[in-house]
Amino acid sequence: MHEVSIIGAGHSGTLLAVGLTKAGYKVRLYSDKDAEGIRDNTSPTGTAAIFADSLAVERRLGVKDYGFEANPIDGIHVFFSPKIGQELIDFGSPLGTETAGAAVDVRLRSYDRMVQLESLGAEIHIGAVDVDGLERIAAGSDLTVVATGKGGLSGLFPRDPVRSVFTAPQRKLAMILVRGIPTDGSAFSNRIPGHTPVCFNLFGDAGEIFWVPFLHKSGERVWCLVFEARPGGPFDRWDEVKDLAGAFATAKSLVKKYTPWDWAAMQHMEPMVEDSFSWLKGAFPPSVRAGSGATPGGHAVMSLGDSTVSYDPICGQGAGSGVRQAGHIYDSVLARQDAPLSRGWMQETQEAFYRSHIDPTYRFTNTFLEPPAATVRILTAAFADQNVASQLLKSFNRPADAFPMLADSTAGNDWIRQLTGKSGGSIVGRGKLKAMAAMARNTLKGQNFQRAQASDPVRDRAGTPT
């Protein structure tokens, strides 16, 4: 039975460690912090939103299923403005069980899985691993997997210039966790009543702001607010933010000014002052890296998660991609049986995952960063027809299903016809007419998303937000 070493105790690394340990492999997990240190003294690293297919991989590999504890992502809703103050389109849909997901604090996931690994008899080594340390680890392992994120040891896996589109960050990023927004489905009745959807606000000239239902490490259901600022634009106000108080003040100001249609549901939100790590900011170029590399001494190592690919957060694909990659590597290890886990096997395994998942997912994410004409047509059709909207939003669970229609207008027209029984041109035309009427209302009444004004769920029902 092979001996496997995994460097990094994040979402994907701990998942692979649990799966292989339960399958009978000798697993050594290396982490720079112990379970309590990860839970109590780190930031959540992002929303970690995953959808149904990724949740199924987690269950298959035997980690904790948070089930009813989680704050479900049971819908997606989009508001899109070509520029601030001008309405264009909106659409949304509940997500059925075959698509719906959840965002669970990575700090909680890592803590629970490290405790689980200890109970299963896996070795857990606490301490930073540098290149020299990796050399020693790889020399004594049949398989060494690096899952340390975008920095550090990920430098062993060079950027793929063919698969990577960008060489610079496309957005300045920030997020903050808040309580005080209801999590029982009453908060965003202006979007999908009775649900807790991811609520997107896309501004062509400024960036993106969106809210994600989130299970905090404490077990409290809260919301994660994410800000993606085009450099130099009106959302680009995070450079001078140094602490939680400043992060919350900045977030509150942006929400109130630029997404007034959601403010009624969010006006009672509060920062999580007991969790000083409940916010973060940063920027990085969305990049695809090599799936395998070698230490200076020539020992082969394999990348996993953000060490393989870093997606822009706009479509919430990073965590789910890491989960599926962990499941893919797990399956490939088991299929290998006692055969060597060689560099060639690593390359073959990773290339298969690139083709099946990373390539379309990276493309899906980049498409929403800078939508081409074919994508705008599909978004406009989704504004006009609920069947189109529902099917498009299911692509967040399976991004490959969004192509070729998001990239090719002819394929998009065929797809629309299959869904609606009508020509793509007629559905897109109907959406354009609706958009023109909405823009006229903007001009006459000076309001954007007039029909999307939210009621105040705190005042409209008994009790207080959960």
CSV table of C-alpha atoms in Angstrom, one decimal:
chain,number,residue,atom,x,y,z
A,1,MET,CA,0.0,0.0,0.0
A,2,HIS,CA,1.4,3.4,-1.0
A,3,GLU,CA,2.5,6.0,1.5
A,4,VAL,CA,1.2,9.4,0.8
A,5,SER,CA,2.3,12.8,2.1
A,6,ILE,CA,0.0,15.9,1.7
A,7,ILE,CA,1.4,19.4,2.4
A,8,GLY,CA,-1.3,21.8,3.4
A,9,ALA,CA,-4.4,21.4,5.6
A,10,GLY,CA,-6.9,23.5,3.6
A,11,HIS,CA,-10.1,22.4,1.9
A,12,SER,CA,-8.8,20.1,-0.8
A,13,GLY,CA,-5.7,18.8,1.1
A,14,THR,CA,-7.7,17.6,4.1
A,15,LEU,CA,-10.3,16.0,1.9
A,16,LEU,CA,-7.8,13.9,0.0
A,17,ALA,CA,-6.1,13.0,3.3
A,18,VAL,CA,-9.3,11.7,4.8
A,19,GLY,CA,-10.4,9.8,1.7
A,20,LEU,CA,-7.0,8.0,1.3
A,21,THR,CA,-6.7,7.2,5.0
A,22,LYS,CA,-10.2,5.7,5.0
A,23,ALA,CA,-9.2,3.7,1.9
A,24,GLY,CA,-6.3,2.1,3.9
A,25,TYR,CA,-3.4,4.2,2.7
A,26,LYS,CA,-0.7,5.5,5.1
A,27,VAL,CA,-1.2,9.2,5.0
A,28,ARG,CA,1.0,12.0,6.5
A,29,LEU,CA,-0.6,15.5,6.6
A,30,TYR,CA,1.7,18.5,7.0
A,31,SER,CA,0.3,21.8,8.3
A,32,ASP,CA,1.9,25.0,9.5
A,33,LYS,CA,-0.8,25.2,12.3
A,34,ASP,CA,-2.6,22.6,14.4
A,35,ALA,CA,-6.4,22.2,14.1
A,36,GLU,CA,-7.1,24.8,16.8
A,37,GLY,CA,-4.6,27.3,15.2
A,38,ILE,CA,-6.4,27.0,11.8
A,39,ARG,CA,-9.8,27.4,13.4
A,40,ASP,CA,-8.9,30.3,15.7
A,41,ASN,CA,-6.0,32.2,14.1
A,42,THR,CA,-6.6,32.3,10.4
A,43,SER,CA,-8.9,34.0,7.9
A,44,PRO,CA,-11.5,31.9,6.0
A,45,THR,CA,-9.6,32.3,2.7
A,46,GLY,CA,-12.8,32.9,0.7
A,47,THR,CA,-16.4,31.9,0.5
A,48,ALA,CA,-15.6,28.2,-0.2
A,49,ALA,CA,-18.9,27.9,-1.9
A,50,ILE,CA,-19.5,24.5,-3.5
A,51,PHE,CA,-22.4,23.0,-5.4
A,52,ALA,CA,-24.1,19.6,-5.5
A,53,ASP,CA,-21.5,17.7,-7.5
A,54,SER,CA,-18.7,18.8,-5.2
A,55,LEU,CA,-20.8,18.0,-2.1
A,56,ALA,CA,-21.2,14.5,-3.5
A,57,VAL,CA,-17.5,14.1,-3.8
A,58,GLU,CA,-17.1,15.1,-0.1
A,59,ARG,CA,-19.6,12.6,1.0
A,60,ARG,CA,-18.0,9.9,-1.2
A,61,LEU,CA,-14.6,10.5,0.4
A,62,GLY,CA,-16.0,10.3,3.9
A,63,VAL,CA,-15.7,13.7,5.5
A,64,LYS,CA,-18.4,15.4,7.6
A,65,ASP,CA,-21.6,16.4,5.8
A,66,TYR,CA,-22.8,19.6,7.4
A,67,GLY,CA,-26.3,19.0,6.0
A,68,PHE,CA,-29.0,21.0,7.8
A,69,GLU,CA,-26.3,22.8,9.8
A,70,ALA,CA,-25.3,24.8,6.7
A,71,ASN,CA,-26.8,27.9,5.4
A,72,PRO,CA,-27.9,26.5,2.0
A,73,ILE,CA,-27.2,28.1,-1.3
A,74,ASP,CA,-30.6,27.2,-2.8
A,75,GLY,CA,-30.8,29.8,-5.5
A,76,ILE,CA,-28.8,32.2,-7.7
A,77,HIS,CA,-30.0,35.7,-8.7
A,78,VAL,CA,-28.3,38.3,-10.9
A,79,PHE,CA,-28.7,42.0,-11.3
A,80,PHE,CA,-26.6,43.4,-14.2
A,81,SER,CA,-26.0,47.1,-15.0
A,82,PRO,CA,-23.7,48.2,-17.8
A,83,LYS,CA,-22.8,51.1,-15.7
A,84,ILE,CA,-23.7,52.3,-12.2
A,85,GLY,CA,-27.2,53.8,-12.1
A,86,GLN,CA,-28.5,52.2,-15.3
A,87,GLU,CA,-30.6,49.0,-15.1
A,88,LEU,CA,-30.2,46.5,-17.8
A,89,ILE,CA,-31.3,42.9,-16.9
A,90,ASP,CA,-32.0,40.7,-13.9
A,91,PHE,CA,-32.8,37.0,-13.6
A,92,GLY,CA,-32.7,34.3,-11.0
A,93,SER,CA,-33.8,30.8,-10.2
A,94,PRO,CA,-34.1,28.4,-7.2
A,95,LEU,CA,-31.6,25.5,-7.3
A,96,GLY,CA,-33.0,22.0,-6.9
A,97,THR,CA,-31.2,19.4,-4.9
A,98,GLU,CA,-29.3,18.3,-8.1
A,99,THR,CA,-27.6,21.7,-8.1
A,100,ALA,CA,-27.8,23.5,-4.7
A,101,GLY,CA,-24.8,23.8,-2.5
A,102,ALA,CA,-23.4,25.4,0.6
A,103,ALA,CA,-20.5,27.6,1.8
A,104,VAL,CA,-18.9,26.3,4.9
A,105,ASP,CA,-16.1,28.1,6.6
A,106,VAL,CA,-12.8,26.4,5.5
A,107,ARG,CA,-11.5,26.9,9.1
A,108,LEU,CA,-14.3,24.7,10.4
A,109,ARG,CA,-13.8,22.1,7.6
A,110,SER,CA,-10.1,21.9,8.3
A,111,TYR,CA,-10.5,21.6,12.0
A,112,ASP,CA,-13.1,18.8,11.8
A,113,ARG,CA,-11.0,16.9,9.2
A,114,MET,CA,-7.8,17.2,11.2
A,115,VAL,CA,-9.6,15.8,14.2
A,116,GLN,CA,-11.1,13.1,12.1
A,117,LEU,CA,-7.6,12.2,10.6
A,118,GLU,CA,-6.2,11.9,14.1
A,119,SER,CA,-9.0,9.5,15.1
A,120,LEU,CA,-8.3,7.5,12.0
A,121,GLY,CA,-4.6,7.1,12.8
A,122,ALA,CA,-3.1,9.3,10.2
A,123,GLU,CA,0.1,11.2,11.0
A,124,ILE,CA,-0.2,14.9,11.4
A,125,HIS,CA,3.0,17.0,11.4
A,126,ILE,CA,2.8,20.6,12.6
A,127,GLY,CA,5.3,23.1,11.3
A,128,ALA,CA,6.2,25.1,8.1
A,129,VAL,CA,7.5,23.1,5.2
A,130,ASP,CA,10.1,24.7,3.0
A,131,VAL,CA,11.7,23.4,-0.2
A,132,ASP,CA,14.4,21.5,1.8
A,133,GLY,CA,11.7,20.0,4.0
A,134,LEU,CA,9.7,19.0,1.0
A,135,GLU,CA,12.8,17.3,-0.4
A,136,ARG,CA,13.0,15.1,2.6
A,137,ILE,CA,9.3,14.4,2.7
A,138,ALA,CA,9.1,13.5,-1.0
A,139,ALA,CA,12.2,11.2,-0.7
A,140,GLY,CA,10.3,9.1,1.8
A,141,SER,CA,6.9,9.0,0.2
A,142,ASP,CA,5.4,7.2,-2.8
A,143,LEU,CA,3.2,10.2,-3.5
A,144,THR,CA,3.7,13.8,-2.3
A,145,VAL,CA,0.8,16.3,-3.0
A,146,VAL,CA,1.3,20.0,-2.5
A,147,ALA,CA,-1.9,21.9,-1.5
A,148,THR,CA,-0.5,25.0,0.1
A,149,GLY,CA,-2.5,27.6,-2.0
A,150,LYS,CA,-1.3,30.3,-4.4
A,151,GLY,CA,2.0,31.1,-2.6
A,152,GLY,CA,4.9,29.3,-1.0
A,153,LEU,CA,5.5,25.9,-2.5
A,154,SER,CA,3.2,26.6,-5.5
A,155,GLY,CA,6.3,28.1,-7.1
A,156,LEU,CA,7.4,24.5,-7.9
A,157,PHE,CA,4.5,24.4,-10.4
A,158,PRO,CA,5.2,27.0,-13.2
A,159,ARG,CA,2.4,29.0,-14.7
A,160,ASP,CA,1.0,27.5,-17.9
A,161,PRO,CA,1.2,30.3,-20.5
A,162,VAL,CA,-1.1,28.5,-22.9
A,163,ARG,CA,-3.9,27.8,-20.4
A,164,SER,CA,-3.6,31.0,-18.4
A,165,VAL,CA,-5.3,34.1,-19.9
A,166,PHE,CA,-4.2,36.8,-17.6
A,167,THR,CA,-0.8,38.0,-16.4
A,168,ALA,CA,-2.1,40.5,-13.9
A,169,PRO,CA,-5.0,40.7,-11.4
A,170,GLN,CA,-8.3,41.6,-13.0
A,171,ARG,CA,-9.9,42.8,-9.7
A,172,LYS,CA,-9.0,44.0,-6.3
A,173,LEU,CA,-10.8,41.7,-3.9
A,174,ALA,CA,-12.3,41.9,-0.4
A,175,MET,CA,-14.7,40.0,1.7
A,176,ILE,CA,-16.3,40.2,5.1
A,177,LEU,CA,-18.5,38.0,7.2
A,178,VAL,CA,-21.6,39.7,8.8
A,179,ARG,CA,-24.5,38.7,11.0
A,180,GLY,CA,-27.9,40.5,11.2
A,181,ILE,CA,-29.2,39.5,7.7
A,182,PRO,CA,-31.9,36.9,8.1
A,183,THR,CA,-31.0,33.4,6.9
A,184,ASP,CA,-34.4,31.9,6.9
A,185,GLY,CA,-35.3,32.9,3.3
A,186,SER,CA,-36.9,36.2,4.2
A,187,ALA,CA,-34.0,38.5,3.6
A,188,PHE,CA,-34.1,38.9,-0.2
A,189,SER,CA,-37.7,38.7,-1.2
A,190,ASN,CA,-36.9,41.1,-4.0
A,191,ARG,CA,-34.8,38.3,-5.6
A,192,ILE,CA,-36.0,34.8,-4.9
A,193,PRO,CA,-38.6,34.8,-2.1
A,194,GLY,CA,-38.2,32.0,0.5
A,195,HIS,CA,-34.7,31.2,-0.5
A,196,THR,CA,-31.1,32.0,0.5
A,197,PRO,CA,-29.5,32.6,-2.9
A,198,VAL,CA,-26.2,33.9,-3.9
A,199,CYS,CA,-27.1,37.5,-4.8
A,200,PHE,CA,-25.0,38.9,-7.6
A,201,ASN,CA,-24.7,42.6,-8.6
A,202,LEU,CA,-22.6,43.0,-11.7
A,203,PHE,CA,-21.6,46.5,-12.9
A,204,GLY,CA,-19.8,46.6,-16.3
A,205,ASP,CA,-17.9,49.8,-15.4
A,206,ALA,CA,-17.0,49.1,-11.7
A,207,GLY,CA,-16.8,45.4,-10.8
A,208,GLU,CA,-19.0,43.1,-8.8
A,209,ILE,CA,-20.6,42.9,-5.4
A,210,PHE,CA,-22.3,39.8,-4.2
A,211,TRP,CA,-23.6,38.1,-1.0
A,212,VAL,CA,-23.3,34.4,-0.2
A,213,PRO,CA,-25.1,32.5,2.6
A,214,PHE,CA,-22.3,31.1,4.9
A,215,LEU,CA,-21.8,28.8,7.8
A,216,HIS,CA,-19.3,30.4,10.2
A,217,LYS,CA,-16.8,28.3,12.1
A,218,SER,CA,-18.8,28.9,15.3
A,219,GLY,CA,-21.8,27.2,13.7
A,220,GLU,CA,-23.7,30.4,13.2
A,221,ARG,CA,-25.4,31.0,9.9
A,222,VAL,CA,-24.2,34.4,8.5
A,223,TRP,CA,-23.6,36.0,5.2
A,224,CYS,CA,-20.3,36.6,3.3
A,225,LEU,CA,-20.1,39.9,1.4
A,226,VAL,CA,-17.6,39.9,-1.5
A,227,PHE,CA,-16.3,42.9,-3.4
A,228,GLU,CA,-14.5,42.8,-6.7
A,229,ALA,CA,-13.2,46.2,-7.7
A,230,ARG,CA,-12.0,47.2,-11.1
A,231,PRO,CA,-8.7,49.0,-10.3
A,232,GLY,CA,-9.3,52.7,-10.1
A,233,GLY,CA,-13.1,52.4,-10.0
A,234,PRO,CA,-15.6,53.3,-7.3
A,235,PHE,CA,-15.4,50.0,-5.5
A,236,ASP,CA,-11.6,50.3,-5.3
A,237,ARG,CA,-11.6,51.6,-1.7
A,238,TRP,CA,-9.8,48.8,0.2
A,239,ASP,CA,-6.1,49.7,0.0
A,240,GLU,CA,-6.1,51.7,3.2
A,241,VAL,CA,-8.4,49.3,5.1
A,242,LYS,CA,-6.3,47.8,8.0
A,243,ASP,CA,-8.8,46.2,10.4
A,244,LEU,CA,-12.2,44.7,10.9
A,245,ALA,CA,-13.8,48.0,11.8
A,246,GLY,CA,-12.5,49.6,8.6
A,247,ALA,CA,-13.5,46.7,6.5
A,248,PHE,CA,-17.1,46.8,7.8
A,249,ALA,CA,-17.4,50.5,7.4
A,250,THR,CA,-16.2,50.3,3.8
A,251,ALA,CA,-18.5,47.4,3.0
A,252,LYS,CA,-21.5,49.1,4.5
A,253,SER,CA,-20.9,52.3,2.6
A,254,LEU,CA,-20.5,50.4,-0.7
A,255,VAL,CA,-23.7,48.3,-0.1
A,256,LYS,CA,-25.8,51.3,0.9
A,257,LYS,CA,-24.7,53.5,-2.0
A,258,TYR,CA,-24.4,51.0,-4.9
A,259,THR,CA,-26.9,48.3,-4.2
A,260,PRO,CA,-29.9,50.2,-2.7
A,261,TRP,CA,-32.3,47.5,-3.8
A,262,ASP,CA,-30.8,45.1,-1.1
A,263,TRP,CA,-30.2,47.7,1.6
A,264,ALA,CA,-33.5,47.1,3.4
A,265,ALA,CA,-32.5,43.5,4.0
A,266,MET,CA,-29.0,44.4,5.1
A,267,GLN,CA,-29.3,47.6,7.1
A,268,HIS,CA,-29.2,45.7,10.4
A,269,MET,CA,-26.0,43.8,9.6
A,270,GLU,CA,-23.1,43.8,12.1
A,271,PRO,CA,-19.5,42.8,11.9
A,272,MET,CA,-18.4,39.6,13.7
A,273,VAL,CA,-16.3,41.4,16.3
A,274,GLU,CA,-15.4,38.3,18.2
A,275,ASP,CA,-13.7,37.0,15.0
A,276,SER,CA,-11.0,39.4,14.1
A,277,PHE,CA,-10.1,37.2,11.1
A,278,SER,CA,-13.6,37.5,9.5
A,279,TRP,CA,-12.4,39.7,6.6
A,280,LEU,CA,-9.7,39.7,4.0
A,281,LYS,CA,-8.4,41.5,1.0
A,282,GLY,CA,-6.0,40.9,-1.8
A,283,ALA,CA,-5.5,40.5,-5.6
A,284,PHE,CA,-4.0,37.9,-7.8
A,285,PRO,CA,-4.0,37.0,-11.5
A,286,PRO,CA,-6.3,34.0,-12.3
A,287,SER,CA,-3.7,31.4,-13.4
A,288,VAL,CA,-3.4,27.8,-14.3
A,289,ARG,CA,-0.2,26.1,-13.3
A,290,ALA,CA,1.5,22.8,-14.0
A,291,GLY,CA,-0.1,19.8,-12.3
A,292,SER,CA,3.3,18.2,-11.4
A,293,GLY,CA,6.7,19.4,-10.6
A,294,ALA,CA,10.0,18.3,-9.0
A,295,THR,CA,12.1,19.2,-6.0
A,296,PRO,CA,15.7,20.4,-6.6
A,297,GLY,CA,16.7,16.8,-5.9
A,298,GLY,CA,14.5,15.5,-8.6
A,299,HIS,CA,11.6,14.0,-6.5
A,300,ALA,CA,8.3,14.3,-8.3
A,301,VAL,CA,5.5,16.2,-6.5
A,302,MET,CA,1.8,16.8,-7.5
A,303,SER,CA,-0.2,20.0,-7.1
A,304,LEU,CA,-3.8,20.3,-5.7
A,305,GLY,CA,-6.3,23.0,-5.4
A,306,ASP,CA,-5.1,26.6,-5.6
A,307,SER,CA,-1.6,25.3,-6.1
A,308,THR,CA,-2.9,24.0,-9.5
A,309,VAL,CA,-5.3,26.8,-10.5
A,310,SER,CA,-6.5,30.1,-9.1
A,311,TYR,CA,-9.8,31.3,-10.3
A,312,ASP,CA,-11.2,34.7,-9.9
A,313,PRO,CA,-13.9,34.4,-7.2
A,314,ILE,CA,-16.6,35.9,-9.4
A,315,CYS,CA,-18.3,32.5,-10.0
A,316,GLY,CA,-17.4,30.8,-6.8
A,317,GLN,CA,-15.5,27.9,-8.5
A,318,GLY,CA,-12.2,27.7,-6.6
A,319,ALA,CA,-13.3,25.5,-3.7
A,320,GLY,CA,-15.5,23.2,-5.8
A,321,SER,CA,-12.7,22.7,-8.3
A,322,GLY,CA,-10.3,21.7,-5.5
A,323,VAL,CA,-12.8,19.2,-4.1
A,324,ARG,CA,-13.3,17.6,-7.5
A,325,GLN,CA,-9.6,17.5,-8.1
A,326,ALA,CA,-9.1,15.7,-4.8
A,327,GLY,CA,-11.8,13.2,-5.8
A,328,HIS,CA,-10.1,12.7,-9.2
A,329,ILE,CA,-6.7,12.1,-7.7
A,330,TYR,CA,-8.3,9.8,-5.1
A,331,ASP,CA,-9.9,7.7,-7.8
A,332,SER,CA,-6.6,7.6,-9.8
A,333,VAL,CA,-4.6,6.5,-6.8
A,334,LEU,CA,-7.0,3.7,-6.1
A,335,ALA,CA,-7.1,2.6,-9.7
A,336,ARG,CA,-3.3,2.5,-9.7
A,337,GLN,CA,-3.3,-0.2,-7.0
A,338,ASP,CA,0.3,-1.2,-6.3
A,339,ALA,CA,1.8,0.3,-9.5
A,340,PRO,CA,4.2,3.2,-9.0
A,341,LEU,CA,2.8,6.7,-8.7
A,342,SER,CA,5.3,8.1,-11.1
A,343,ARG,CA,5.8,11.6,-12.6
A,344,GLY,CA,4.2,10.2,-15.8
A,345,TRP,CA,1.2,9.0,-13.9
A,346,MET,CA,0.9,12.4,-12.2
A,347,GLN,CA,1.0,14.2,-15.6
A,348,GLU,CA,-1.6,11.9,-17.1
A,349,THR,CA,-3.9,12.2,-14.1
A,350,GLN,CA,-3.7,16.0,-14.0
A,351,GLU,CA,-4.1,16.4,-17.8
A,352,ALA,CA,-7.3,14.4,-17.7
A,353,PHE,CA,-8.6,16.7,-15.0
A,354,TYR,CA,-7.5,19.8,-16.8
A,355,ARG,CA,-9.5,18.7,-19.9
A,356,SER,CA,-12.6,17.6,-18.1
A,357,HIS,CA,-12.9,20.4,-15.5
A,358,ILE,CA,-10.2,23.0,-15.1
A,359,ASP,CA,-10.3,24.2,-18.7
A,360,PRO,CA,-14.1,24.8,-18.9
A,361,THR,CA,-14.3,26.2,-15.4
A,362,TYR,CA,-11.5,28.7,-15.9
A,363,ARG,CA,-13.1,29.7,-19.2
A,364,PHE,CA,-16.5,30.0,-17.4
A,365,THR,CA,-15.1,32.3,-14.7
A,366,ASN,CA,-13.2,34.5,-17.2
A,367,THR,CA,-16.3,34.8,-19.4
A,368,PHE,CA,-18.2,36.5,-16.5
A,369,LEU,CA,-15.2,38.8,-15.9
A,370,GLU,CA,-15.4,40.1,-19.4
A,371,PRO,CA,-18.5,38.8,-21.1
A,372,PRO,CA,-18.2,38.5,-24.9
A,373,ALA,CA,-21.1,39.2,-27.3
A,374,ALA,CA,-22.3,35.6,-27.3
A,375,THR,CA,-22.5,35.6,-23.5
A,376,VAL,CA,-24.4,38.9,-23.4
A,377,ARG,CA,-27.0,37.3,-25.8
A,378,ILE,CA,-27.5,34.4,-23.4
A,379,LEU,CA,-27.8,36.8,-20.4
A,380,THR,CA,-30.4,38.8,-22.3
A,381,ALA,CA,-32.3,35.7,-23.2
A,382,ALA,CA,-32.3,34.7,-19.5
A,383,PHE,CA,-33.8,38.0,-18.7
A,384,ALA,CA,-36.6,37.2,-21.1
A,385,ASP,CA,-37.3,33.5,-20.4
A,386,GLN,CA,-37.2,31.6,-17.1
A,387,ASN,CA,-36.3,28.3,-18.7
A,388,VAL,CA,-33.1,29.9,-20.1
A,389,ALA,CA,-32.3,31.5,-16.7
A,390,SER,CA,-32.8,28.3,-14.8
A,391,GLN,CA,-30.6,26.2,-17.1
A,392,LEU,CA,-27.9,28.8,-17.3
A,393,LEU,CA,-27.6,29.1,-13.5
A,394,LYS,CA,-27.3,25.3,-13.2
A,395,SER,CA,-23.9,25.8,-14.9
A,396,PHE,CA,-22.5,27.0,-11.6
A,397,ASN,CA,-22.6,23.4,-10.6
A,398,ARG,CA,-21.3,22.1,-13.9
A,399,PRO,CA,-19.4,24.9,-15.8
A,400,ALA,CA,-18.6,22.6,-18.8
A,401,ASP,CA,-22.4,22.6,-19.5
A,402,ALA,CA,-22.2,26.3,-20.3
A,403,PHE,CA,-20.3,25.7,-23.5
A,404,PRO,CA,-20.3,26.2,-26.4
A,405,MET,CA,-23.4,28.4,-26.0
A,406,LEU,CA,-21.7,31.1,-23.9
A,407,ALA,CA,-18.9,31.5,-26.5
A,408,ASP,CA,-20.7,30.9,-29.8
A,409,SER,CA,-23.8,32.7,-30.9
A,410,THR,CA,-25.0,30.0,-33.3
A,411,ALA,CA,-24.7,27.3,-30.5
A,412,GLY,CA,-26.4,29.7,-28.2
A,413,ASN,CA,-29.3,30.2,-30.5
A,414,ASP,CA,-29.6,26.4,-30.9
A,415,TRP,CA,-29.6,25.9,-27.1
A,416,ILE,CA,-32.3,28.6,-26.6
A,417,ARG,CA,-34.5,26.9,-29.2
A,418,GLN,CA,-34.1,23.5,-27.5
A,419,LEU,CA,-35.2,25.1,-24.2
A,420,THR,CA,-38.0,27.3,-25.4
A,421,GLY,CA,-39.2,26.0,-28.7
A,422,LYS,CA,-38.6,29.4,-30.2
A,423,SER,CA,-35.8,30.9,-32.2
A,424,GLY,CA,-32.9,32.3,-30.2
A,425,GLY,CA,-33.2,35.6,-32.0
A,426,SER,CA,-36.8,36.1,-30.9
A,427,ILE,CA,-36.0,35.3,-27.2
A,428,VAL,CA,-33.0,37.6,-27.3
A,429,GLY,CA,-35.1,40.3,-29.0
A,430,ARG,CA,-37.7,40.1,-26.3
A,431,GLY,CA,-35.0,40.5,-23.7
A,432,LYS,CA,-33.7,43.6,-25.4
A,433,LEU,CA,-37.1,45.1,-25.4
A,434,LYS,CA,-37.5,44.5,-21.7
A,435,ALA,CA,-34.1,46.0,-21.1
A,436,MET,CA,-35.0,49.1,-23.2
A,437,ALA,CA,-38.2,49.5,-21.2
A,438,ALA,CA,-36.2,49.2,-17.9
A,439,MET,CA,-33.7,51.8,-19.1
A,440,ALA,CA,-36.5,54.2,-20.0
A,441,ARG,CA,-37.9,53.8,-16.4
A,442,ASN,CA,-34.5,54.6,-15.1
A,443,THR,CA,-34.4,57.8,-17.2
A,444,LEU,CA,-37.9,58.9,-16.2
A,445,LYS,CA,-38.0,57.9,-12.6
A,446,GLY,CA,-34.3,58.1,-11.7
A,447,GLN,CA,-34.3,54.7,-10.0
A,448,ASN,CA,-32.4,51.6,-10.9
A,449,PHE,CA,-34.0,48.2,-10.5
A,450,GLN,CA,-37.3,49.8,-9.5
A,451,ARG,CA,-39.1,46.5,-9.4
A,452,ALA,CA,-36.4,45.0,-7.1
A,453,GLN,CA,-36.9,47.2,-4.1
A,454,ALA,CA,-36.8,45.0,-1.0
A,455,SER,CA,-39.1,45.1,1.9
A,456,ASP,CA,-37.6,45.1,5.4
A,457,PRO,CA,-37.8,41.5,6.6
A,458,VAL,CA,-37.0,42.5,10.2
A,459,ARG,CA,-40.0,44.8,10.4
A,460,ASP,CA,-42.3,42.5,8.4
A,461,ARG,CA,-42.0,39.6,10.7
A,462,ALA,CA,-41.9,38.9,14.4
A,463,GLY,CA,-38.6,38.1,16.0
A,464,THR,CA,-35.0,39.1,15.2
A,465,PRO,CA,-32.6,38.0,12.5
A,466,THR,CA,-31.0,34.6,12.9
